[in-house]
Amino acid sequence: MLFVFNPKAGKGKIKAKLSEIIDLFNRHHYEVIAHATQCPRDAYQQAKKYADKVDVIVCSGGDGTLDEVVSGIMESGCKVPVGYIPAGSTNDFANSLYMPKNVVDAASMIMEEELYRCDIGKFNDEIFAYIAAFGLFTDVSYQTDQDLKNILGHVAYVLEGVKRLLDIKSYHMRVETEDKVIEDNFMFGMITNSRSVGGFKNLTGKNVDMNDGLFEVTLITMPKNPLELQEILTAVLTAEDNSNLVHSFKASKLILQSDEEVPWTLDGEFGGNHKLVNIENKHDALQIFLKSTKETGTK
């Protein structure tokens, strides 16, 4: 087993339980190669290096660490299963699959060896585990200092986000899916396979299935006045699709074209600036250890 973990994620809470977790893995007859990430993209490099050499890759950290591991595995061309021990400050992916919040409980769940096949996304030539987004607030997570994230948690995101409300930027985009074309000025957009975004549930809509081959898409147009802004906030917070200013739909493929380069975020990490983006749902591409429950809807 490759066990790669981010020692700084979520106030470093994995550190105190490391020996207990590795002992648990050993008792289940795994030879463990433990690696603490040393720099950005380290988890990606390790996953890519070991994907065809181990029986399982377990990662611990935030959603960014998971994104790196999934990307490394996908690029290797191997189908090695993944175990995830959530230890970040938001853990959207883990919350969406109702994973245990306690790190030792999460490790124990992995050892039950029940596999769940989960969709992931392809963004041009890159991979994302659960969200690709642009616009308002999307750069908050990668511009908020790691230490500040650890100390303040969600408050850090909110504080950083509020500073941006006075400087809302929009992007003129043409969005094409299998059955529709939308062209407008958007201040925010997200293509997700998740029940939780930024720690908030239901922002992606209702009846989310993480292995149905479809993304949940939300595109928010630029409001022209405070009344329209209020209408948008109400529609988003209630998850009700009753505003012409918010486009919510499901799609397996999207092409997004913009007049200027748009900065994107993939799983909370900077995904580059792009004028043309092709997004595709890779159905059942990720094998992840997950205990079957009524809540997850897994079998």
Backbone as numpy.savetxt, mean C-alpha at the origin, in Angstrom:
# Nx Ny Nz CAx CAy CAz Cx Cy Cz
14.44 -19.58 5.39 13.61 -18.39 5.39 14.49 -17.14 5.39
14.11 -16.18 4.52 14.70 -14.84 4.65 13.75 -14.02 5.50
14.28 -13.46 6.58 13.50 -12.60 7.46 14.14 -11.21 7.41
13.49 -10.30 6.68 14.03 -8.95 6.52 13.14 -7.97 7.26
13.74 -7.11 8.08 12.94 -6.21 8.91 13.55 -4.81 8.95
12.68 -3.83 9.07 13.09 -2.44 9.22 13.15 -2.12 10.72
14.36 -1.99 11.28 14.48 -1.80 12.73 13.96 -0.44 13.22
13.73 0.51 12.29 13.28 1.85 12.70 11.78 2.04 12.57
11.10 1.13 11.91 9.66 1.31 11.66 8.86 1.29 12.95
7.84 2.15 13.00 6.91 2.13 14.14 7.56 2.16 15.49
8.46 3.13 15.72 9.17 3.27 17.01 10.05 2.07 17.31
10.42 1.31 16.29 11.32 0.17 16.48 10.73 -0.95 17.31
9.41 -1.14 17.22 8.77 -2.10 18.12 9.14 -3.55 17.84
9.67 -3.84 16.65 10.06 -5.21 16.34 11.29 -5.64 17.16
12.14 -4.68 17.53 13.42 -5.00 18.19 13.24 -5.83 19.46
12.30 -5.45 20.29 12.12 -6.12 21.58 11.65 -7.56 21.44
11.09 -7.91 20.28 10.52 -9.24 20.09 11.31 -10.10 19.10
12.45 -9.59 18.64 13.21 -10.29 17.60 13.57 -11.71 17.99
14.16 -11.89 19.18 14.61 -13.23 19.57 13.43 -14.18 19.72
12.31 -13.67 20.23 11.11 -14.50 20.40 10.57 -14.95 19.03
10.58 -14.03 18.06 10.07 -14.35 16.72 10.98 -15.35 16.01
12.29 -15.12 16.08 13.23 -16.05 15.42 13.18 -17.43 16.07
13.04 -17.46 17.40 12.89 -18.74 18.10 11.64 -19.48 17.62
10.56 -18.74 17.42 9.32 -19.32 16.91 9.54 -19.94 15.53
10.23 -19.23 14.66 10.52 -19.74 13.32 11.40 -20.99 13.39
12.40 -20.96 14.27 13.29 -22.11 14.42 12.53 -23.34 14.91
11.59 -23.13 15.84 10.82 -24.25 16.37 9.93 -24.89 15.31
9.66 -24.13 14.24 8.89 -24.67 13.11 9.83 -25.13 11.99
11.09 -25.38 12.39 12.09 -26.02 11.51 12.55 -25.15 10.35
12.48 -23.84 10.51 13.03 -22.94 9.49 14.45 -22.53 9.88
15.33 -22.58 8.91 16.65 -21.97 9.07 16.47 -20.51 8.65
16.76 -19.59 9.57 16.42 -18.19 9.36 17.65 -17.36 8.98
17.54 -16.66 7.85 18.53 -15.66 7.47 17.92 -14.32 7.84
18.39 -13.71 8.92 17.81 -12.45 9.40 18.62 -11.27 8.88
17.91 -10.27 8.38 18.59 -9.10 7.82 17.85 -7.83 8.22
18.55 -6.92 8.92 17.99 -5.62 9.25 18.29 -4.66 8.11
17.27 -3.98 7.61 17.49 -3.08 6.47 18.44 -1.95 6.86
19.36 -1.62 5.94 20.40 -0.64 6.21 20.16 0.70 5.52
19.33 0.68 4.49 19.11 1.89 3.69 17.87 1.68 2.83
17.37 2.75 2.20 16.23 2.59 1.28 16.56 1.59 0.18
15.56 0.80 -0.21 15.65 -0.22 -1.27 16.44 -1.46 -0.84
16.88 -1.52 0.41 17.63 -2.68 0.88 16.74 -3.92 0.92
15.49 -3.77 1.40 14.56 -4.92 1.45 14.29 -5.44 0.04
14.19 -4.52 -0.91 13.99 -4.90 -2.32 15.17 -5.73 -2.83
16.38 -5.27 -2.55 17.58 -5.98 -3.02 17.69 -7.37 -2.38
17.38 -7.45 -1.09 17.46 -8.74 -0.39 16.42 -9.73 -0.92
15.20 -9.24 -1.14 14.14 -10.11 -1.66 14.50 -10.63 -3.04
15.02 -9.76 -3.86 15.40 -10.15 -5.22 16.54 -11.16 -5.20
17.47 -10.97 -4.28 18.64 -11.84 -4.16 18.26 -13.24 -3.69
17.33 -13.33 -2.74 17.02 -14.62 -2.11 15.75 -15.30 -2.63
15.01 -14.66 -3.52 13.70 -15.17 -3.93 13.73 -16.62 -4.41
14.79 -17.00 -5.13 14.86 -18.38 -5.64 15.72 -19.28 -4.77
16.10 -18.78 -3.58 16.99 -19.56 -2.71 16.34 -19.98 -1.39
15.14 -19.45 -1.11 14.49 -19.75 0.17 13.06 -20.27 -0.08
12.47 -20.84 0.97 11.10 -21.37 0.88 10.05 -20.30 1.18
10.46 -19.28 1.94 9.53 -18.22 2.31 10.34 -16.96 2.62
9.74 -15.80 2.32 10.34 -14.53 2.72 9.36 -13.84 3.67
9.84 -13.56 4.88 9.04 -12.84 5.87 9.62 -11.43 6.00
8.75 -10.43 5.96 9.24 -9.06 6.15 8.47 -8.40 7.28
9.15 -7.48 7.95 8.52 -6.72 9.02 8.91 -5.26 8.89
7.92 -4.40 9.01 8.12 -2.97 8.87 6.80 -2.33 8.51
6.85 -1.23 7.80 5.64 -0.58 7.33 5.29 -1.02 5.92
4.32 -0.33 5.33 3.88 -0.70 3.99 4.99 -0.53 2.96
5.91 0.42 3.21 7.02 0.62 2.29 7.95 -0.59 2.24
8.18 -1.21 3.38 9.02 -2.42 3.43 8.36 -3.56 2.67
7.06 -3.72 2.88 6.31 -4.74 2.16 6.38 -4.49 0.65
6.20 -3.23 0.26 6.26 -2.88 -1.16 7.60 -3.28 -1.77
8.70 -3.01 -1.06 10.02 -3.36 -1.56 10.18 -4.87 -1.74
9.71 -5.63 -0.76 9.84 -7.09 -0.82 9.00 -7.66 -1.97
7.76 -7.20 -2.09 6.89 -7.68 -3.18 7.50 -7.32 -4.53
8.04 -6.11 -4.66 8.66 -5.69 -5.91 9.86 -6.57 -6.25
10.70 -6.85 -5.25 11.87 -7.70 -5.47 11.50 -9.10 -5.92
10.47 -9.66 -5.30 10.02 -11.01 -5.65 9.45 -11.04 -7.07
8.60 -10.06 -7.39 7.98 -10.02 -8.72 9.03 -9.86 -9.81
10.03 -9.02 -9.56 11.07 -8.81 -10.57 11.95 -10.04 -10.73
12.04 -10.86 -9.69 12.87 -12.07 -9.77 12.20 -13.15 -10.63
10.88 -13.03 -10.78 10.14 -14.03 -11.55 9.76 -15.25 -10.74
10.09 -15.26 -9.44 9.78 -16.40 -8.57 8.42 -16.20 -7.91
7.85 -17.29 -7.39 6.55 -17.20 -6.72 6.68 -17.61 -5.26
7.78 -17.21 -4.63 7.99 -17.56 -3.22 6.92 -16.86 -2.37
6.31 -17.59 -1.42 5.28 -16.96 -0.58 5.87 -15.95 0.41
5.01 -15.02 0.82 5.43 -13.92 1.69 4.69 -13.99 3.02
5.43 -13.74 4.09 4.83 -13.53 5.40 5.05 -12.08 5.78
4.05 -11.45 6.38 4.17 -10.03 6.72 3.86 -9.82 8.20
4.82 -9.19 8.88 4.64 -8.81 10.29 4.55 -7.29 10.32
3.34 -6.73 10.39 3.20 -5.27 10.32 3.78 -4.57 11.55
4.66 -3.60 11.31 5.29 -2.89 12.42 5.48 -1.41 12.10
4.71 -0.89 11.15 4.82 0.51 10.77 3.88 1.39 11.55
3.72 2.64 11.09 2.86 3.57 11.82 1.41 3.55 11.32
1.16 3.06 10.10 -0.22 2.98 9.62 -0.66 1.56 9.27
0.19 0.82 8.54 -0.10 -0.59 8.21 -1.43 -0.77 7.48
-1.63 0.00 6.41 -2.88 -0.09 5.65 -3.13 -1.49 5.09
-2.09 -2.08 4.52 -2.25 -3.38 3.88 -2.67 -4.43 4.92
-1.98 -4.45 6.05 -2.29 -5.42 7.11 -3.69 -5.20 7.67
-4.07 -3.94 7.88 -5.41 -3.64 8.38 -6.49 -4.09 7.40
-6.19 -3.98 6.10 -7.15 -4.37 5.08 -7.41 -5.87 5.09
-6.40 -6.64 5.52 -6.55 -8.10 5.59 -6.76 -8.60 7.02
-7.04 -7.66 7.93 -7.34 -7.99 9.34 -6.23 -8.85 9.97
-5.00 -8.50 9.68 -3.86 -9.22 10.28 -3.71 -8.83 11.75
-3.12 -9.72 12.55 -2.90 -9.39 13.96 -2.02 -8.16 14.11
-2.34 -7.31 15.09 -1.54 -6.11 15.32 -0.30 -6.42 16.16
-0.38 -7.47 16.98 0.76 -7.89 17.80 1.77 -8.62 16.91
3.06 -8.24 16.99 4.04 -8.79 16.06 4.27 -10.29 16.26
4.22 -10.76 17.50 4.41 -12.19 17.75 3.20 -12.99 17.25
2.00 -12.43 17.44 0.79 -13.08 16.91 0.84 -13.17 15.39
1.36 -12.11 14.75 1.48 -12.11 13.29 2.48 -13.18 12.84
3.58 -13.33 13.58 4.57 -14.36 13.25 3.96 -15.76 13.42
3.17 -15.94 14.47 2.50 -17.23 14.71 1.53 -17.56 13.58
0.82 -16.53 13.09 -0.12 -16.73 11.99 0.62 -17.23 10.74
1.80 -16.67 10.48 2.59 -17.10 9.32 2.93 -18.58 9.42
3.23 -19.03 10.63 3.62 -20.43 10.84 2.45 -21.40 10.67
1.22 -20.88 10.62 0.07 -21.76 10.33 0.02 -22.12 8.85
0.76 -21.37 8.04 1.01 -21.69 6.63 -0.25 -21.84 5.78
-1.21 -20.97 6.02 -2.38 -20.91 5.14 -2.12 -19.78 4.13
-2.21 -20.10 2.85 -1.89 -19.11 1.83 -3.14 -18.43 1.27
-3.02 -17.13 1.07 -4.07 -16.32 0.44 -3.46 -15.68 -0.80
-4.18 -15.75 -1.90 -3.69 -15.13 -3.14 -4.30 -13.74 -3.27
-3.43 -12.77 -3.41 -3.86 -11.37 -3.37 -3.45 -10.67 -4.67
-4.32 -9.78 -5.14 -3.96 -8.97 -6.31 -2.89 -7.95 -5.92
-2.05 -7.60 -6.88 -1.15 -6.46 -6.71 -1.21 -5.63 -7.99
-0.56 -4.48 -7.98 -0.64 -3.59 -9.13 0.67 -3.44 -9.86
0.57 -3.25 -11.17 1.74 -2.90 -11.98 1.56 -1.47 -12.44
2.56 -0.64 -12.20 2.54 0.79 -12.51 3.68 1.06 -13.49
3.35 1.18 -14.77 4.39 1.19 -15.82 5.27 -0.05 -15.62
6.54 0.12 -15.28 7.41 -1.05 -15.09 7.60 -1.40 -13.62
6.89 -0.70 -12.72 7.07 -0.94 -11.29 5.88 -1.68 -10.70
6.08 -2.15 -9.47 5.04 -2.91 -8.75 4.60 -2.11 -7.52
3.29 -2.16 -7.21 2.83 -1.63 -5.93 1.90 -2.65 -5.29
1.93 -2.69 -3.96 1.17 -3.70 -3.23 -0.30 -3.33 -3.08
-0.59 -2.03 -2.81 -1.98 -1.71 -2.53 -2.45 -0.32 -2.95
-1.54 0.63 -3.24 -2.03 1.96 -3.65 -1.04 2.69 -4.53
-1.57 3.29 -5.60 -0.85 4.27 -6.41 -1.69 5.54 -6.36
-1.07 6.67 -6.04 -1.86 7.89 -5.85 -1.09 9.13 -6.29
-1.85 10.19 -6.58 -1.24 11.47 -6.92 -2.08 12.59 -6.31
-1.47 13.77 -6.20 -2.21 14.94 -5.78 -2.15 15.21 -4.29
-3.16 15.90 -3.82 -3.23 16.41 -2.45 -2.88 15.35 -1.41
-1.93 15.65 -0.54 -1.52 14.81 0.60 -0.66 13.60 0.22
-0.58 13.26 -1.08 0.10 11.99 -1.40 1.58 12.02 -1.12
2.20 13.20 -1.11 3.63 13.26 -0.82 3.92 13.37 0.67
2.86 13.41 1.49 3.06 13.60 2.93 3.90 12.49 3.54
3.58 11.23 3.21 4.24 10.12 3.90 5.73 10.05 3.63
6.14 10.35 2.38 7.57 10.26 2.13 8.31 11.57 2.40
7.58 12.65 2.70 8.24 13.90 3.09 8.21 14.12 4.60
7.47 13.28 5.30 7.44 13.37 6.76 8.59 12.53 7.31
9.42 13.14 8.14 10.60 12.46 8.67 10.23 11.18 9.43
11.05 10.13 9.26 10.76 8.84 9.92 10.63 9.00 11.43
11.52 9.77 12.04 11.46 9.94 13.50 10.18 10.67 13.91
9.75 11.64 13.07 8.52 12.35 13.36 7.32 11.42 13.23
7.37 10.53 12.22 6.31 9.53 12.05 6.20 8.67 13.30
7.35 8.23 13.81 7.37 7.33 14.96 6.80 8.00 16.21
7.15 9.27 16.41 6.74 9.97 17.63 5.26 10.33 17.57
4.82 10.84 16.43 3.48 11.39 16.33 2.46 10.48 15.66
2.94 9.49 14.90 2.02 8.61 14.21 1.15 9.37 13.22
-0.16 9.16 13.30 -1.08 9.78 12.35 -1.05 11.30 12.44
-0.76 11.83 13.63 -0.75 13.29 13.79 0.28 13.92 12.86
1.40 13.22 12.64 2.43 13.75 11.75 1.90 13.94 10.34
1.13 12.97 9.87 0.56 13.06 8.53 -0.43 14.23 8.45
-1.25 14.36 9.48 -2.26 15.42 9.49 -1.60 16.79 9.51
-0.59 16.97 10.38 0.10 18.25 10.48 0.76 18.63 9.17
1.42 17.68 8.56 2.09 17.93 7.29 1.07 18.24 6.20
-0.07 17.53 6.24 -1.11 17.71 5.24 -1.81 19.06 5.34
-2.07 19.51 6.56 -2.77 20.78 6.77 -1.97 21.93 6.16
-0.63 21.84 6.23 0.21 22.89 5.68 0.00 23.05 4.17
-0.52 22.00 3.53 -0.67 22.02 2.08 -2.04 22.49 1.61
-2.99 22.58 2.53 -4.35 22.96 2.13 -4.41 24.34 1.48
-3.46 25.20 1.84 -3.46 26.55 1.29 -2.84 26.60 -0.10
-2.31 25.49 -0.55 -1.61 25.49 -1.84 -2.02 24.26 -2.65
-3.33 24.15 -2.92 -3.84 22.99 -3.64 -3.51 23.11 -5.13
-2.92 22.06 -5.67 -2.57 22.04 -7.10 -3.44 20.98 -7.78
-3.83 21.25 -9.01 -4.59 20.26 -9.77 -3.84 19.91 -11.05
-4.21 18.77 -11.62 -3.58 18.28 -12.85 -4.66 17.95 -13.87
-4.49 18.47 -15.09 -5.43 18.13 -16.15 -5.04 16.76 -16.69
-5.99 15.80 -16.59 -5.68 14.43 -16.96 -6.80 13.80 -17.78
-6.39 12.89 -18.64 -7.33 12.04 -19.38 -7.17 10.63 -18.85
-8.24 10.07 -18.32 -8.21 8.74 -17.70 -9.06 7.80 -18.53
-8.42 6.73 -19.00 -9.12 5.76 -19.85 -9.11 4.39 -19.19
-10.28 3.75 -19.11 -10.39 2.39 -18.58 -11.00 1.50 -19.67
-11.34 0.27 -19.29 -11.93 -0.65 -20.26 -13.24 -0.13 -20.84
-13.98 0.66 -20.05 -15.33 1.05 -20.50 -15.66 2.53 -20.36
-14.66 3.37 -20.03 -14.97 4.79 -19.91 -13.73 5.66 -20.11
-14.01 6.92 -20.45 -12.96 7.94 -20.55 -13.42 9.15 -19.76
-12.55 9.64 -18.85 -12.85 10.82 -18.04 -11.73 11.82 -18.25
-12.09 13.08 -18.52 -11.08 14.13 -18.68 -11.49 15.32 -17.83
-10.57 15.75 -16.94 -10.92 16.84 -16.03 -9.65 17.33 -15.33
-9.84 18.34 -14.46 -8.74 18.79 -13.60 -8.90 18.11 -12.24
-7.93 17.29 -11.88 -8.02 16.51 -10.64 -7.01 17.01 -9.61
-7.49 17.14 -8.36 -6.56 17.52 -7.30 -6.06 16.28 -6.54
-6.73 15.14 -6.78 -6.33 13.91 -6.08 -6.83 12.70 -6.85
-6.05 11.65 -6.82 -6.50 10.39 -7.40 -5.81 9.23 -6.72
-6.55 8.12 -6.55 -5.92 6.92 -5.99 -6.50 5.68 -6.65
-5.59 4.77 -6.96 -5.94 3.47 -7.52 -5.52 2.47 -6.47
-6.48 1.78 -5.86 -6.19 1.00 -4.66 -6.69 -0.44 -4.73
-6.03 -1.27 -3.94 -6.52 -2.60 -3.63 -6.39 -2.74 -2.12
-7.25 -2.03 -1.41 -7.11 -1.89 0.04 -8.42 -1.43 0.66
-8.66 -1.85 1.89 -9.83 -1.37 2.63 -9.47 -0.17 3.49
-8.18 0.14 3.59 -7.70 1.20 4.47 -6.65 2.03 3.75
-6.76 3.35 3.87 -5.76 4.26 3.31 -5.42 5.32 4.36
-4.14 5.44 4.67 -3.71 6.40 5.69 -4.28 6.11 7.05
-4.63 4.83 7.29 -5.20 4.44 8.58 -6.70 4.63 8.66
-7.29 5.20 7.61 -8.73 5.44 7.59 -9.43 4.38 6.76
-10.45 3.77 7.32 -11.19 2.74 6.59 -12.32 3.36 5.77
-12.76 2.64 4.77 -13.89 3.01 3.90 -13.59 4.14 2.92
-12.38 4.72 2.94 -12.07 5.76 1.96 -12.07 5.20 0.54
-11.83 3.90 0.41 -11.77 3.29 -0.91 -13.13 2.75 -1.35
-14.16 3.00 -0.55 -15.50 2.53 -0.89 -15.87 1.27 -0.14
-17.03 0.74 -0.47 -17.54 -0.45 0.23 -17.37 -1.69 -0.65
-17.52 -2.86 -0.04 -17.43 -4.14 -0.77 -16.11 -4.31 -1.51
-15.01 -4.03 -0.80 -13.68 -4.19 -1.39 -13.25 -5.64 -1.27
-12.88 -6.24 -2.39 -12.38 -7.61 -2.43 -10.95 -7.54 -2.97
-9.99 -8.02 -2.19 -8.59 -7.83 -2.56 -8.05 -8.90 -3.50
-8.91 -9.78 -3.97 -8.47 -10.72 -5.02 -9.58 -10.94 -6.07
-10.19 -9.82 -6.48 -11.24 -9.91 -7.52 -10.74 -9.44 -8.88
-9.45 -9.09 -8.98 -8.89 -8.65 -10.25 -9.22 -7.20 -10.58
-9.80 -6.46 -9.62 -10.22 -5.08 -9.87 -9.64 -4.12 -8.84
-9.29 -2.93 -9.30 -8.91 -1.85 -8.40 -10.13 -1.02 -8.04
-10.08 -0.37 -6.88 -11.03 0.67 -6.55 -10.36 2.00 -6.94
-11.04 2.77 -7.78 -10.47 4.02 -8.28 -11.27 5.20 -7.74
-10.57 6.20 -7.21 -11.21 7.43 -6.74 -10.47 8.62 -7.34
-11.20 9.46 -8.08 -10.63 10.66 -8.69 -11.45 11.86 -8.21
-10.77 12.86 -7.65 -11.47 14.02 -7.10 -11.12 15.25 -7.93
-12.15 15.89 -8.49 -11.93 17.07 -9.32 -11.63 18.30 -8.46
-11.05 19.30 -9.08 -10.68 20.53 -8.37 -11.94 21.33 -8.06
-12.22 21.61 -6.78 -13.42 22.40 -6.44 -13.26 23.85 -6.88
-14.36 24.46 -7.30 -14.32 25.86 -7.75 -14.67 26.84 -6.64
-15.22 26.33 -5.55 -15.61 27.21 -4.43 -15.72 26.38 -3.16
-15.87 27.03 -2.00 -15.96 26.30 -0.72 -17.13 25.32 -0.65
-18.24 25.63 -1.34 -19.38 24.72 -1.33 -19.04 23.40 -2.01
-18.32 23.47 -3.13 -17.91 22.25 -3.82 -16.91 21.46 -2.98
-16.02 22.16 -2.29 -15.06 21.49 -1.41 -15.80 20.73 -0.32
-16.84 21.34 0.24 -17.64 20.69 1.28 -18.35 19.47 0.72
-18.85 19.57 -0.49 -19.52 18.44 -1.15 -18.56 17.27 -1.33
-17.32 17.58 -1.72 -16.31 16.54 -1.90 -15.99 15.86 -0.58
-15.77 16.66 0.46 -15.43 16.10 1.79 -16.55 15.19 2.29
-17.79 15.61 2.11 -18.93 14.80 2.56 -18.97 13.48 1.80
-18.78 13.54 0.47 -18.83 12.32 -0.35 -17.73 11.34 0.04
-16.52 11.87 0.30 -15.38 11.00 0.63 -15.56 10.38 2.02
-15.93 11.20 2.99 -16.03 10.73 4.38 -17.19 9.77 4.59
-18.25 9.89 3.81 -19.40 8.98 3.95 -19.31 7.79 3.00
-18.30 7.82 2.11 -18.12 6.76 1.11 -19.36 6.57 0.26
-20.09 7.67 0.05 -21.30 7.63 -0.79 -20.97 8.23 -2.16
-21.28 7.51 -3.20 -20.99 7.96 -4.56 -22.15 8.79 -5.08
-22.29 10.02 -4.55 -23.43 10.85 -4.94 -23.02 12.26 -5.34
-21.75 12.41 -5.76 -21.27 13.71 -6.18 -20.63 13.62 -7.55
-20.95 14.59 -8.41 -20.32 14.63 -9.73 -18.86 15.07 -9.65
-18.45 15.54 -8.49 -17.08 16.01 -8.30 -16.13 14.89 -7.91
-16.69 13.74 -7.51 -15.89 12.58 -7.13 -16.25 11.40 -8.04
-15.26 10.90 -8.75 -15.47 9.73 -9.61 -14.98 8.49 -8.87
-15.88 7.55 -8.61 -15.53 6.29 -7.94 -16.00 5.13 -8.79
-15.09 4.24 -9.10 -15.45 3.08 -9.93 -14.39 2.00 -9.78
-14.66 0.83 -10.35 -13.72 -0.29 -10.34 -13.16 -0.48 -11.75
-11.90 -0.92 -11.84 -11.28 -1.16 -13.14 -10.08 -2.09 -12.96
-9.78 -2.85 -13.99 -8.60 -3.72 -13.93 -7.40 -3.11 -14.65
-7.67 -2.15 -15.56 -6.59 -1.48 -16.28 -6.94 -0.01 -16.44
-5.93 0.86 -16.35 -6.13 2.29 -16.56 -4.94 2.87 -17.31
-5.25 3.86 -18.15 -4.20 4.68 -18.78 -4.49 6.11 -18.38
-3.50 6.77 -17.76 -3.67 8.15 -17.32 -2.65 9.03 -18.02
-3.15 10.03 -18.77 -2.29 10.96 -19.49 -2.50 12.36 -18.96
-1.40 13.10 -18.76 -1.50 14.45 -18.22 -0.69 15.43 -19.08
-1.04 16.71 -18.97 -0.34 17.74 -19.74 1.06 17.99 -19.20
1.24 17.75 -17.92 2.54 17.97 -17.28 2.92 16.74 -16.46
4.17 16.69 -16.03 4.61 15.56 -15.22 3.94 15.62 -13.85
3.40 14.49 -13.44 2.68 14.40 -12.16 3.49 13.53 -11.20
3.75 14.01 -9.97 4.43 13.17 -8.99 3.47 12.13 -8.40
3.89 10.88 -8.40 3.07 9.78 -7.88 3.70 9.19 -6.62
2.86 8.57 -5.81 3.34 7.80 -4.68 2.85 6.36 -4.83
3.74 5.40 -4.55 3.40 3.98 -4.60 3.60 3.40 -3.20
2.51 2.98 -2.57 2.57 2.43 -1.21 3.28 3.38 -0.24
3.04 4.69 -0.42 3.60 5.67 0.51 5.01 6.11 0.20
5.62 5.56 -0.86 6.97 5.95 -1.24 6.93 6.65 -2.60
7.88 7.55 -2.84 7.89 8.32 -4.07 7.99 7.40 -5.29
7.07 7.57 -6.25 7.03 6.71 -7.43 7.44 7.40 -8.72
8.03 8.61 -8.62 8.51 9.30 -9.80 7.50 10.26 -10.38
7.96 11.07 -11.34 7.10 12.02 -12.05 6.77 11.47 -13.43
5.50 11.50 -13.80 5.08 10.85 -15.05 4.01 11.67 -15.77
4.10 11.68 -17.11 3.04 12.24 -17.95 2.09 11.14 -18.42
2.62 9.94 -18.60 1.83 8.80 -19.07 2.01 7.64 -18.10
0.89 7.10 -17.61 0.94 6.00 -16.65 0.00 4.89 -17.11
0.53 3.67 -17.16 -0.29 2.48 -17.42 -0.35 1.67 -16.13
-1.56 1.41 -15.65 -1.74 0.66 -14.41 -2.56 -0.59 -14.71
-2.06 -1.71 -14.22 -2.72 -2.99 -14.50 -2.81 -3.83 -13.24
-3.97 -4.45 -13.03 -4.16 -5.34 -11.89 -3.58 -6.72 -12.22
-2.62 -7.16 -11.38 -2.03 -8.50 -11.55 -2.78 -9.44 -10.61
-3.79 -10.09 -11.17 -4.71 -10.90 -10.38 -4.00 -12.11 -9.74
-4.21 -12.28 -8.42 -3.69 -13.45 -7.69 -2.16 -13.55 -7.73
-1.46 -12.44 -7.97 -0.01 -12.52 -8.19 0.80 -12.72 -6.91
0.25 -12.31 -5.76 0.99 -12.41 -4.50 0.43 -13.52 -3.64
1.31 -14.42 -3.21 0.93 -15.46 -2.25 1.39 -15.00 -0.87
0.43 -14.77 0.02 0.77 -14.27 1.34 0.13 -15.15 2.41
0.87 -15.42 3.49 0.34 -16.23 4.58 -0.70 -15.42 5.34
-1.91 -15.97 5.43 -3.01 -15.27 6.08 -3.99 -16.29 6.62
-4.33 -16.14 7.89 -5.28 -17.06 8.51 -6.69 -16.82 7.97
-7.38 -17.89 7.63 -8.75 -17.78 7.13 -9.67 -17.30 8.24
-10.42 -16.25 7.96 -11.42 -15.77 8.92 -12.65 -15.31 8.16
-13.73 -15.15 8.89 -14.96 -14.65 8.29 -14.78 -13.21 7.82
-13.96 -12.42 8.61 -13.76 -11.00 8.29 -12.99 -10.83 6.98
-11.91 -11.61 6.81 -11.10 -11.42 5.62 -11.82 -11.91 4.38
-12.74 -12.83 4.57 -13.41 -13.41 3.41 -12.53 -14.39 2.67
-11.43 -14.82 3.31 -10.53 -15.76 2.67 -11.01 -17.19 2.90
-10.54 -18.06 2.06 -10.94 -19.46 2.15 -9.71 -20.32 2.36
